[in-house]
């Protein structure tokens, strides 16, 4: 008998179990692909589970990977810190949450406070009306100032701009004359800015052409070496093979692959080569299939074969200010100026206030929000690092920033959503908040209320300035979402606008489009940290926004254009993404029609077997049994139950039961007999 463990050893074991990474399955595994700043994007599929599989095809597999000693110590420290933080009311602001925009408000402080004898409901109603008026006044002022200036053309006439001064702030307004967001298919189709961007990148592309060609050839050989005719016939397995090949290519240096490519060429000539199919002509046939379909596998929005590493390197080159590829808007060099980009009809594409948090409140509140964010993610809650692998620049980023640890980089999702490929399932709370223990969950709610609440107030204000009707649509989606899924509002006296918040912690963000968000909606971002770089870049607009730094507030059309963050360095960086997924609104509309959250799954309906639909057979008699059954109630296409213990019993079709099957039946028979005796006794 093993000796009993002491209390200290048991505690160490408990910490060890907390520090084991468990690979989740089905909907939880899908969650790592969702989000806005990173996860639900076109960029996020390569290293994750296969998209094309249905819920039933994916089996729950739990793979436990022990963490390092350093990570275990960190988690133990986080557990202690979380308990102490809860006991000391950490992340609760003693003086309450401040009101933003006092410098542009109307009247005295009492104007925004509850008066004596005024009911709470009357006060809140009055407050909302005054905020709506302030939003409308701000909109009218900025539009009037913009209309009173003669615009200056740039970018070959694609863009015109005016510089303004509003409330003592420099403001740069740019109008993209060939962008029309009202176009339901592609509002950027008439713009030539992306063509101009590609022309500027021509020299770089020529230098990299040989590298791209070599990598493509290697990838095709890798895919063909593992492919079968069955795998090449299904989209999800093709995608899975390509994802594997991209991961495999990074396991060796380029020179180390030369011999392997030579072996592939020999296999194409019909020679027998280790690691390639032995049957003559089989490899040549599969390689031909791969090369002929390679371009098709990158078209139509699939981008399966797109070399994301090469594309990321290209974007890093373009976003480097030394290379002068992307335009960097400012007002006479003032990168703290407010930047507003409009389409041809005056609809906002991007709104950026580089001093959004400190200017809306003050520098003390800005520092408090930044310190609380840093403490929460460095001492209380380690961010979910599963999404890091889909960002191909993660490895290089960690090498360049040695102070960052891989387990301190990641993204958390808080709120409610459908994980990708589960949009017909009921709406659920995200596992990053739902799976927390009671201590960390309470701290999360306090953090979201006192740090996240003021962030949301600033985003809400500018959302209401530019798109009040769209903001109301977002609020209706939250209000009509099921109560069992949604988190409580972060501001008690103000309607909740967003269903989902994504905290992106310390990692790079490669080029992506927020394809799961409300189509044509506005994604809100707040940027906090101690870092340099991290400009918001949009190649379609030909711009890099250097003002997207610490304290910045950003609203932009994340579903309409791909975007990425330029290279950055520093101690820590947090981007707080505020959004709502389109599938939530769709599910609410379906709920209003059917009264259900999710599809109507009839339990009495027969399930289709793998490989095809189940067809019903007519009854042979009126026995009250389901179609396809006889008087015994058994389907006609199934043999009657075999007697136990008869080794000579044949399988359906006249075949003798295999040895392994015989043993299984014998064991099951003994168990059933034993259970019957125990029950009768």
PDB file of C-alpha atoms in Angstrom, residues 18-268:
ATOM      1  CA  UNK A  18      -4.965  23.309 -11.682  1.00  0.00           C
ATOM      2  CA  UNK A  19      -1.873  23.830 -13.779  1.00  0.00           C
ATOM      3  CA  UNK A  20      -2.529  21.101 -16.325  1.00  0.00           C
ATOM      4  CA  UNK A  21      -3.592  22.342 -19.715  1.00  0.00           C
ATOM      5  CA  UNK A  22      -6.646  20.396 -20.865  1.00  0.00           C
ATOM      6  CA  UNK A  23      -7.432  20.467 -24.570  1.00  0.00           C
ATOM      7  CA  UNK A  24     -11.167  21.024 -24.732  1.00  0.00           C
ATOM      8  CA  UNK A  25     -13.451  19.464 -27.284  1.00  0.00           C
ATOM      9  CA  UNK A  26     -16.500  20.435 -29.308  1.00  0.00           C
ATOM     10  CA  UNK A  27     -17.931  23.842 -28.428  1.00  0.00           C
ATOM     11  CA  UNK A  28     -15.227  24.771 -25.915  1.00  0.00           C
ATOM     12  CA  UNK A  29     -12.455  23.994 -28.392  1.00  0.00           C
ATOM     13  CA  UNK A  30     -14.272  26.118 -30.929  1.00  0.00           C
ATOM     14  CA  UNK A  31     -14.275  29.069 -28.525  1.00  0.00           C
ATOM     15  CA  UNK A  32     -10.597  29.667 -29.091  1.00  0.00           C
ATOM     16  CA  UNK A  33     -11.489  30.610 -32.652  1.00  0.00           C
ATOM     17  CA  UNK A  34     -14.006  33.224 -31.731  1.00  0.00           C
ATOM     18  CA  UNK A  35     -13.584  36.797 -30.747  1.00  0.00           C
ATOM     19  CA  UNK A  36     -13.059  39.921 -32.734  1.00  0.00           C
ATOM     20  CA  UNK A  37      -9.574  41.233 -32.387  1.00  0.00           C
ATOM     21  CA  UNK A  38      -8.232  37.839 -33.249  1.00  0.00           C
ATOM     22  CA  UNK A  39     -10.293  34.789 -32.956  1.00  0.00           C
ATOM     23  CA  UNK A  40     -13.299  34.707 -35.260  1.00  0.00           C
ATOM     24  CA  UNK A  41     -11.273  36.031 -38.113  1.00  0.00           C
ATOM     25  CA  UNK A  42     -10.189  34.605 -41.417  1.00  0.00           C
ATOM     26  CA  UNK A  43      -6.730  34.501 -39.907  1.00  0.00           C
ATOM     27  CA  UNK A  44      -7.700  32.256 -37.037  1.00  0.00           C
ATOM     28  CA  UNK A  45      -8.467  28.887 -38.555  1.00  0.00           C
ATOM     29  CA  UNK A  46      -5.145  27.330 -39.458  1.00  0.00           C
ATOM     30  CA  UNK A  47      -3.927  25.907 -36.178  1.00  0.00           C
ATOM     31  CA  UNK A  48      -7.317  25.199 -34.648  1.00  0.00           C
ATOM     32  CA  UNK A  49      -9.643  22.214 -35.011  1.00  0.00           C
ATOM     33  CA  UNK A  50     -11.157  21.401 -38.397  1.00  0.00           C
ATOM     34  CA  UNK A  51     -13.950  23.802 -39.344  1.00  0.00           C
ATOM     35  CA  UNK A  52     -15.965  21.532 -41.532  1.00  0.00           C
ATOM     36  CA  UNK A  53     -16.801  18.877 -38.968  1.00  0.00           C
ATOM     37  CA  UNK A  54     -20.262  18.885 -37.514  1.00  0.00           C
ATOM     38  CA  UNK A  55     -20.920  18.737 -33.802  1.00  0.00           C
ATOM     39  CA  UNK A  56     -21.568  15.004 -33.883  1.00  0.00           C
ATOM     40  CA  UNK A  57     -18.415  14.164 -35.841  1.00  0.00           C
ATOM     41  CA  UNK A  58     -16.108  15.664 -33.275  1.00  0.00           C
ATOM     42  CA  UNK A  59     -15.352  13.410 -30.318  1.00  0.00           C
ATOM     43  CA  UNK A  60     -14.409  14.807 -26.934  1.00  0.00           C
ATOM     44  CA  UNK A  61     -10.737  14.140 -26.393  1.00  0.00           C
ATOM     45  CA  UNK A  62      -8.956  15.394 -23.296  1.00  0.00           C
ATOM     46  CA  UNK A  63      -5.200  15.737 -23.656  1.00  0.00           C
ATOM     47  CA  UNK A  64      -3.327  16.730 -20.522  1.00  0.00           C
ATOM     48  CA  UNK A  65      -0.081  18.594 -20.964  1.00  0.00           C
ATOM     49  CA  UNK A  66       1.889  19.309 -17.764  1.00  0.00           C
ATOM     50  CA  UNK A  67       3.081  22.875 -17.413  1.00  0.00           C
ATOM     51  CA  UNK A  68       6.549  23.961 -16.452  1.00  0.00           C
ATOM     52  CA  UNK A  69       7.672  24.515 -12.860  1.00  0.00           C
ATOM     53  CA  UNK A  70       7.634  28.258 -13.482  1.00  0.00           C
ATOM     54  CA  UNK A  71       4.038  28.136 -14.701  1.00  0.00           C
ATOM     55  CA  UNK A  72       2.976  26.042 -11.709  1.00  0.00           C
ATOM     56  CA  UNK A  73       4.496  28.515  -9.285  1.00  0.00           C
ATOM     57  CA  UNK A  74       2.794  31.362 -11.131  1.00  0.00           C
ATOM     58  CA  UNK A  75      -0.619  29.695 -10.879  1.00  0.00           C
ATOM     59  CA  UNK A  76      -0.145  28.992  -7.181  1.00  0.00           C
ATOM     60  CA  UNK A  77       0.735  32.666  -6.681  1.00  0.00           C
ATOM     61  CA  UNK A  78      -2.337  33.712  -8.701  1.00  0.00           C
ATOM     62  CA  UNK A  79      -4.577  31.599  -6.460  1.00  0.00           C
ATOM     63  CA  UNK A  80      -3.253  33.267  -3.322  1.00  0.00           C
ATOM     64  CA  UNK A  81      -3.425  36.738  -4.910  1.00  0.00           C
ATOM     65  CA  UNK A  82      -7.029  36.183  -6.032  1.00  0.00           C
ATOM     66  CA  UNK A  83      -8.136  35.245  -2.514  1.00  0.00           C
ATOM     67  CA  UNK A  84      -6.395  38.243  -0.962  1.00  0.00           C
ATOM     68  CA  UNK A  85      -7.808  40.558  -3.641  1.00  0.00           C
ATOM     69  CA  UNK A  86     -11.363  39.398  -2.983  1.00  0.00           C
ATOM     70  CA  UNK A  87     -10.993  39.845   0.768  1.00  0.00           C
ATOM     71  CA  UNK A  88      -9.669  43.389   0.307  1.00  0.00           C
ATOM     72  CA  UNK A  89     -12.331  44.457  -2.254  1.00  0.00           C
ATOM     73  CA  UNK A  90      -9.706  44.829  -4.969  1.00  0.00           C
ATOM     74  CA  UNK A  91     -10.846  46.333  -8.283  1.00  0.00           C
ATOM     75  CA  UNK A  92     -13.663  48.148  -6.443  1.00  0.00           C
ATOM     76  CA  UNK A  93     -13.217  51.914  -6.718  1.00  0.00           C
ATOM     77  CA  UNK A  94     -13.949  53.400  -3.307  1.00  0.00           C
ATOM     78  CA  UNK A  95     -15.126  56.749  -4.674  1.00  0.00           C
ATOM     79  CA  UNK A  96     -17.368  55.099  -7.243  1.00  0.00           C
ATOM     80  CA  UNK A  97     -17.130  55.320 -11.003  1.00  0.00           C
ATOM     81  CA  UNK A  98     -16.544  58.802 -12.452  1.00  0.00           C
ATOM     82  CA  UNK A  99     -18.632  60.495 -15.109  1.00  0.00           C
ATOM     83  CA  UNK A 100     -16.772  61.049 -18.408  1.00  0.00           C
ATOM     84  CA  UNK A 101     -16.603  64.169 -20.594  1.00  0.00           C
ATOM     85  CA  UNK A 102     -17.075  66.748 -17.835  1.00  0.00           C
ATOM     86  CA  UNK A 103     -15.047  69.200 -19.911  1.00  0.00           C
ATOM     87  CA  UNK A 104     -17.615  69.110 -22.727  1.00  0.00           C
ATOM     88  CA  UNK A 105     -20.678  68.686 -20.507  1.00  0.00           C
ATOM     89  CA  UNK A 106     -23.274  71.363 -20.019  1.00  0.00           C
ATOM     90  CA  UNK A 107     -23.942  72.932 -16.645  1.00  0.00           C
ATOM     91  CA  UNK A 108     -22.408  72.263 -13.239  1.00  0.00           C
ATOM     92  CA  UNK A 109     -21.666  68.899 -11.635  1.00  0.00           C
ATOM     93  CA  UNK A 110     -25.097  69.021 -10.017  1.00  0.00           C
ATOM     94  CA  UNK A 111     -26.560  69.007 -13.532  1.00  0.00           C
ATOM     95  CA  UNK A 112     -25.436  65.364 -13.832  1.00  0.00           C
ATOM     96  CA  UNK A 113     -26.330  64.292 -10.291  1.00  0.00           C
ATOM     97  CA  UNK A 114     -29.566  63.136  -8.685  1.00  0.00           C
ATOM     98  CA  UNK A 115     -31.463  66.078  -7.182  1.00  0.00           C
ATOM     99  CA  UNK A 116     -33.265  66.067  -3.850  1.00  0.00           C
ATOM    100  CA  UNK A 117     -36.699  64.509  -4.071  1.00  0.00           C
ATOM    101  CA  UNK A 118     -36.054  63.086  -7.551  1.00  0.00           C
ATOM    102  CA  UNK A 119     -36.811  59.363  -7.904  1.00  0.00           C
ATOM    103  CA  UNK A 120     -34.169  57.017  -9.219  1.00  0.00           C
ATOM    104  CA  UNK A 121     -36.175  56.232 -12.347  1.00  0.00           C
ATOM    105  CA  UNK A 122     -36.748  59.921 -13.113  1.00  0.00           C
ATOM    106  CA  UNK A 123     -33.060  60.660 -12.579  1.00  0.00           C
ATOM    107  CA  UNK A 124     -31.920  57.861 -14.910  1.00  0.00           C
ATOM    108  CA  UNK A 125     -34.440  58.901 -17.555  1.00  0.00           C
ATOM    109  CA  UNK A 126     -33.255  62.527 -17.333  1.00  0.00           C
ATOM    110  CA  UNK A 127     -29.627  61.401 -17.471  1.00  0.00           C
ATOM    111  CA  UNK A 128     -30.181  59.406 -20.652  1.00  0.00           C
ATOM    112  CA  UNK A 129     -31.898  62.305 -22.372  1.00  0.00           C
ATOM    113  CA  UNK A 130     -29.089  64.690 -21.442  1.00  0.00           C
ATOM    114  CA  UNK A 131     -26.447  62.268 -22.741  1.00  0.00           C
ATOM    115  CA  UNK A 132     -28.352  61.864 -25.996  1.00  0.00           C
ATOM    116  CA  UNK A 133     -28.488  65.643 -26.370  1.00  0.00           C
ATOM    117  CA  UNK A 134     -24.758  65.928 -25.667  1.00  0.00           C
ATOM    118  CA  UNK A 135     -24.047  63.268 -28.294  1.00  0.00           C
ATOM    119  CA  UNK A 136     -26.211  65.052 -30.866  1.00  0.00           C
ATOM    120  CA  UNK A 137     -24.605  68.430 -30.094  1.00  0.00           C
ATOM    121  CA  UNK A 138     -21.109  66.930 -30.437  1.00  0.00           C
ATOM    122  CA  UNK A 139     -22.051  65.400 -33.795  1.00  0.00           C
ATOM    123  CA  UNK A 140     -23.506  68.672 -35.088  1.00  0.00           C
ATOM    124  CA  UNK A 141     -20.466  70.687 -33.968  1.00  0.00           C
ATOM    125  CA  UNK A 142     -17.959  68.378 -35.691  1.00  0.00           C
ATOM    126  CA  UNK A 143     -20.014  68.138 -38.884  1.00  0.00           C
ATOM    127  CA  UNK A 144     -20.383  71.942 -39.025  1.00  0.00           C
ATOM    128  CA  UNK A 145     -16.642  72.477 -38.510  1.00  0.00           C
ATOM    129  CA  UNK A 146     -15.833  69.906 -41.192  1.00  0.00           C
ATOM    130  CA  UNK A 147     -18.278  71.467 -43.651  1.00  0.00           C
ATOM    131  CA  UNK A 148     -16.794  74.921 -43.149  1.00  0.00           C
ATOM    132  CA  UNK A 149     -13.348  73.927 -44.462  1.00  0.00           C
ATOM    133  CA  UNK A 150     -12.123  73.491 -48.033  1.00  0.00           C
ATOM    134  CA  UNK A 151     -10.792  69.914 -48.364  1.00  0.00           C
ATOM    135  CA  UNK A 152      -7.301  69.133 -49.635  1.00  0.00           C
ATOM    136  CA  UNK A 153      -6.880  66.118 -51.994  1.00  0.00           C
ATOM    137  CA  UNK A 154      -4.211  63.446 -51.425  1.00  0.00           C
ATOM    138  CA  UNK A 155      -3.488  59.895 -52.628  1.00  0.00           C
ATOM    139  CA  UNK A 156      -4.087  60.739 -56.301  1.00  0.00           C
ATOM    140  CA  UNK A 157      -7.470  62.212 -55.512  1.00  0.00           C
ATOM    141  CA  UNK A 158      -8.710  59.113 -53.666  1.00  0.00           C
ATOM    142  CA  UNK A 159      -8.822  61.010 -50.349  1.00  0.00           C
ATOM    143  CA  UNK A 160      -9.523  64.569 -49.256  1.00  0.00           C
ATOM    144  CA  UNK A 161      -8.874  65.915 -45.764  1.00  0.00           C
ATOM    145  CA  UNK A 162      -9.484  68.898 -43.506  1.00  0.00           C
ATOM    146  CA  UNK A 163      -7.817  69.757 -40.193  1.00  0.00           C
ATOM    147  CA  UNK A 164      -9.989  71.182 -37.395  1.00  0.00           C
ATOM    148  CA  UNK A 165      -9.743  72.382 -33.817  1.00  0.00           C
ATOM    149  CA  UNK A 166     -12.553  71.225 -31.497  1.00  0.00           C
ATOM    150  CA  UNK A 167     -12.633  71.768 -27.701  1.00  0.00           C
ATOM    151  CA  UNK A 168      -8.918  72.568 -27.844  1.00  0.00           C
ATOM    152  CA  UNK A 169      -8.136  69.301 -29.674  1.00  0.00           C
ATOM    153  CA  UNK A 170      -6.668  68.902 -33.155  1.00  0.00           C
ATOM    154  CA  UNK A 171      -8.953  66.843 -35.389  1.00  0.00           C
ATOM    155  CA  UNK A 172      -8.156  65.365 -38.793  1.00  0.00           C
ATOM    156  CA  UNK A 173     -11.127  64.404 -40.979  1.00  0.00           C
ATOM    157  CA  UNK A 174     -10.480  62.349 -44.120  1.00  0.00           C
ATOM    158  CA  UNK A 175     -13.044  61.384 -46.737  1.00  0.00           C
ATOM    159  CA  UNK A 176     -12.392  58.337 -48.936  1.00  0.00           C
ATOM    160  CA  UNK A 177     -14.169  59.367 -52.114  1.00  0.00           C
ATOM    161  CA  UNK A 178     -14.401  55.895 -53.670  1.00  0.00           C
ATOM    162  CA  UNK A 179     -15.518  53.988 -50.571  1.00  0.00           C
ATOM    163  CA  UNK A 180     -19.256  53.416 -50.112  1.00  0.00           C
ATOM    164  CA  UNK A 181     -20.245  51.483 -46.983  1.00  0.00           C
ATOM    165  CA  UNK A 182     -23.867  51.298 -48.165  1.00  0.00           C
ATOM    166  CA  UNK A 183     -22.811  48.798 -50.845  1.00  0.00           C
ATOM    167  CA  UNK A 184     -23.964  45.431 -49.420  1.00  0.00           C
ATOM    168  CA  UNK A 185     -21.301  43.415 -51.259  1.00  0.00           C
ATOM    169  CA  UNK A 186     -18.075  45.417 -51.234  1.00  0.00           C
ATOM    170  CA  UNK A 187     -17.922  49.062 -50.284  1.00  0.00           C
ATOM    171  CA  UNK A 188     -14.252  49.240 -51.312  1.00  0.00           C
ATOM    172  CA  UNK A 189     -14.566  47.843 -54.855  1.00  0.00           C
ATOM    173  CA  UNK A 190     -14.172  51.251 -56.552  1.00  0.00           C
ATOM    174  CA  UNK A 191     -11.183  52.276 -54.457  1.00  0.00           C
ATOM    175  CA  UNK A 192      -7.725  52.050 -56.010  1.00  0.00           C
ATOM    176  CA  UNK A 193      -5.846  52.531 -52.741  1.00  0.00           C
ATOM    177  CA  UNK A 194      -5.113  48.814 -52.332  1.00  0.00           C
ATOM    178  CA  UNK A 195      -3.742  48.700 -55.898  1.00  0.00           C
ATOM    179  CA  UNK A 196      -1.494  51.633 -55.079  1.00  0.00           C
ATOM    180  CA  UNK A 197      -0.362  49.862 -51.916  1.00  0.00           C
ATOM    181  CA  UNK A 198       0.540  46.734 -53.903  1.00  0.00           C
ATOM    182  CA  UNK A 199       2.477  48.842 -56.408  1.00  0.00           C
ATOM    183  CA  UNK A 200       4.580  50.240 -53.556  1.00  0.00           C
ATOM    184  CA  UNK A 201       5.223  46.680 -52.375  1.00  0.00           C
ATOM    185  CA  UNK A 202       6.322  45.459 -55.832  1.00  0.00           C
ATOM    186  CA  UNK A 203      10.067  45.517 -55.077  1.00  0.00           C
ATOM    187  CA  UNK A 204       9.571  43.599 -51.843  1.00  0.00           C
ATOM    188  CA  UNK A 205       7.325  41.060 -53.587  1.00  0.00           C
ATOM    189  CA  UNK A 206       9.937  40.485 -56.304  1.00  0.00           C
ATOM    190  CA  UNK A 207      12.617  39.842 -53.683  1.00  0.00           C
ATOM    191  CA  UNK A 208      10.343  37.334 -51.928  1.00  0.00           C
ATOM    192  CA  UNK A 209       9.036  35.604 -55.060  1.00  0.00           C
ATOM    193  CA  UNK A 210      11.633  32.817 -55.000  1.00  0.00           C
ATOM    194  CA  UNK A 211      11.011  32.194 -51.306  1.00  0.00           C
ATOM    195  CA  UNK A 212       7.272  31.982 -51.909  1.00  0.00           C
ATOM    196  CA  UNK A 213       7.773  29.584 -54.814  1.00  0.00           C
ATOM    197  CA  UNK A 214      10.030  27.291 -52.783  1.00  0.00           C
ATOM    198  CA  UNK A 215       7.652  27.233 -49.822  1.00  0.00           C
ATOM    199  CA  UNK A 216       4.663  26.515 -52.084  1.00  0.00           C
ATOM    200  CA  UNK A 217       6.519  23.615 -53.743  1.00  0.00           C
ATOM    201  CA  UNK A 218       7.457  22.170 -50.359  1.00  0.00           C
ATOM    202  CA  UNK A 219       3.908  22.524 -49.042  1.00  0.00           C
ATOM    203  CA  UNK A 220       2.489  20.757 -52.090  1.00  0.00           C
ATOM    204  CA  UNK A 221       4.883  17.841 -51.597  1.00  0.00           C
ATOM    205  CA  UNK A 222       3.968  17.640 -47.903  1.00  0.00           C
ATOM    206  CA  UNK A 223       0.232  17.627 -48.605  1.00  0.00           C
ATOM    207  CA  UNK A 224       0.569  15.035 -51.381  1.00  0.00           C
ATOM    208  CA  UNK A 225       2.713  12.765 -49.192  1.00  0.00           C
ATOM    209  CA  UNK A 226      -0.023  12.508 -46.555  1.00  0.00           C
ATOM    210  CA  UNK A 227      -3.055  12.703 -48.844  1.00  0.00           C
ATOM    211  CA  UNK A 228      -5.349   9.888 -49.860  1.00  0.00           C
ATOM    212  CA  UNK A 229      -8.050   9.909 -52.511  1.00  0.00           C
ATOM    213  CA  UNK A 230     -10.680  10.054 -49.757  1.00  0.00           C
ATOM    214  CA  UNK A 231      -9.018  13.019 -48.036  1.00  0.00           C
ATOM    215  CA  UNK A 232      -8.666  14.938 -51.311  1.00  0.00           C
ATOM    216  CA  UNK A 233     -12.397  14.517 -51.918  1.00  0.00           C
ATOM    217  CA  UNK A 234     -13.542  16.404 -48.804  1.00  0.00           C
ATOM    218  CA  UNK A 235     -13.027  20.087 -48.088  1.00  0.00           C
ATOM    219  CA  UNK A 236     -12.478  19.730 -44.349  1.00  0.00           C
ATOM    220  CA  UNK A 237      -9.761  17.091 -44.730  1.00  0.00           C
ATOM    221  CA  UNK A 238      -8.024  19.091 -47.474  1.00  0.00           C
ATOM    222  CA  UNK A 239      -7.950  22.089 -45.147  1.00  0.00           C
ATOM    223  CA  UNK A 240      -6.662  19.914 -42.319  1.00  0.00           C
ATOM    224  CA  UNK A 241      -3.829  18.590 -44.499  1.00  0.00           C
ATOM    225  CA  UNK A 242      -2.780  22.100 -45.521  1.00  0.00           C
ATOM    226  CA  UNK A 243      -2.837  23.266 -41.893  1.00  0.00           C
ATOM    227  CA  UNK A 244      -0.642  20.316 -40.923  1.00  0.00           C
ATOM    228  CA  UNK A 245       1.788  21.099 -43.769  1.00  0.00           C
ATOM    229  CA  UNK A 246       2.163  24.739 -42.664  1.00  0.00           C
ATOM    230  CA  UNK A 247       2.942  23.588 -39.124  1.00  0.00           C
ATOM    231  CA  UNK A 248       5.353  20.927 -40.361  1.00  0.00           C
ATOM    232  CA  UNK A 249       7.311  23.325 -42.568  1.00  0.00           C
ATOM    233  CA  UNK A 250       8.301  25.362 -39.499  1.00  0.00           C
ATOM    234  CA  UNK A 251       9.883  22.349 -37.750  1.00  0.00           C
ATOM    235  CA  UNK A 252      13.044  22.580 -39.915  1.00  0.00           C
ATOM    236  CA  UNK A 253      15.118  25.271 -41.525  1.00  0.00           C
ATOM    237  CA  UNK A 254      14.763  25.850 -45.240  1.00  0.00           C
ATOM    238  CA  UNK A 255      18.110  24.237 -46.116  1.00  0.00           C
ATOM    239  CA  UNK A 256      17.125  21.092 -44.213  1.00  0.00           C
ATOM    240  CA  UNK A 257      14.147  20.611 -46.537  1.00  0.00           C
ATOM    241  CA  UNK A 258      16.208  20.498 -49.735  1.00  0.00           C
ATOM    242  CA  UNK A 259      16.901  16.770 -49.513  1.00  0.00           C
ATOM    243  CA  UNK A 260      13.268  16.092 -48.723  1.00  0.00           C
ATOM    244  CA  UNK A 261      12.112  17.985 -51.829  1.00  0.00           C
ATOM    245  CA  UNK A 262      14.654  15.976 -53.880  1.00  0.00           C
ATOM    246  CA  UNK A 263      13.115  12.772 -52.486  1.00  0.00           C
ATOM    247  CA  UNK A 264       9.701  14.049 -53.550  1.00  0.00           C
ATOM    248  CA  UNK A 265      10.948  14.618 -57.102  1.00  0.00           C
ATOM    249  CA  UNK A 266      12.298  11.053 -57.164  1.00  0.00           C
ATOM    250  CA  UNK A 267       8.955   9.726 -55.954  1.00  0.00           C
ATOM    251  CA  UNK A 268       7.249  11.616 -58.785  1.00  0.00           C
TER     252      UNK A 268
END
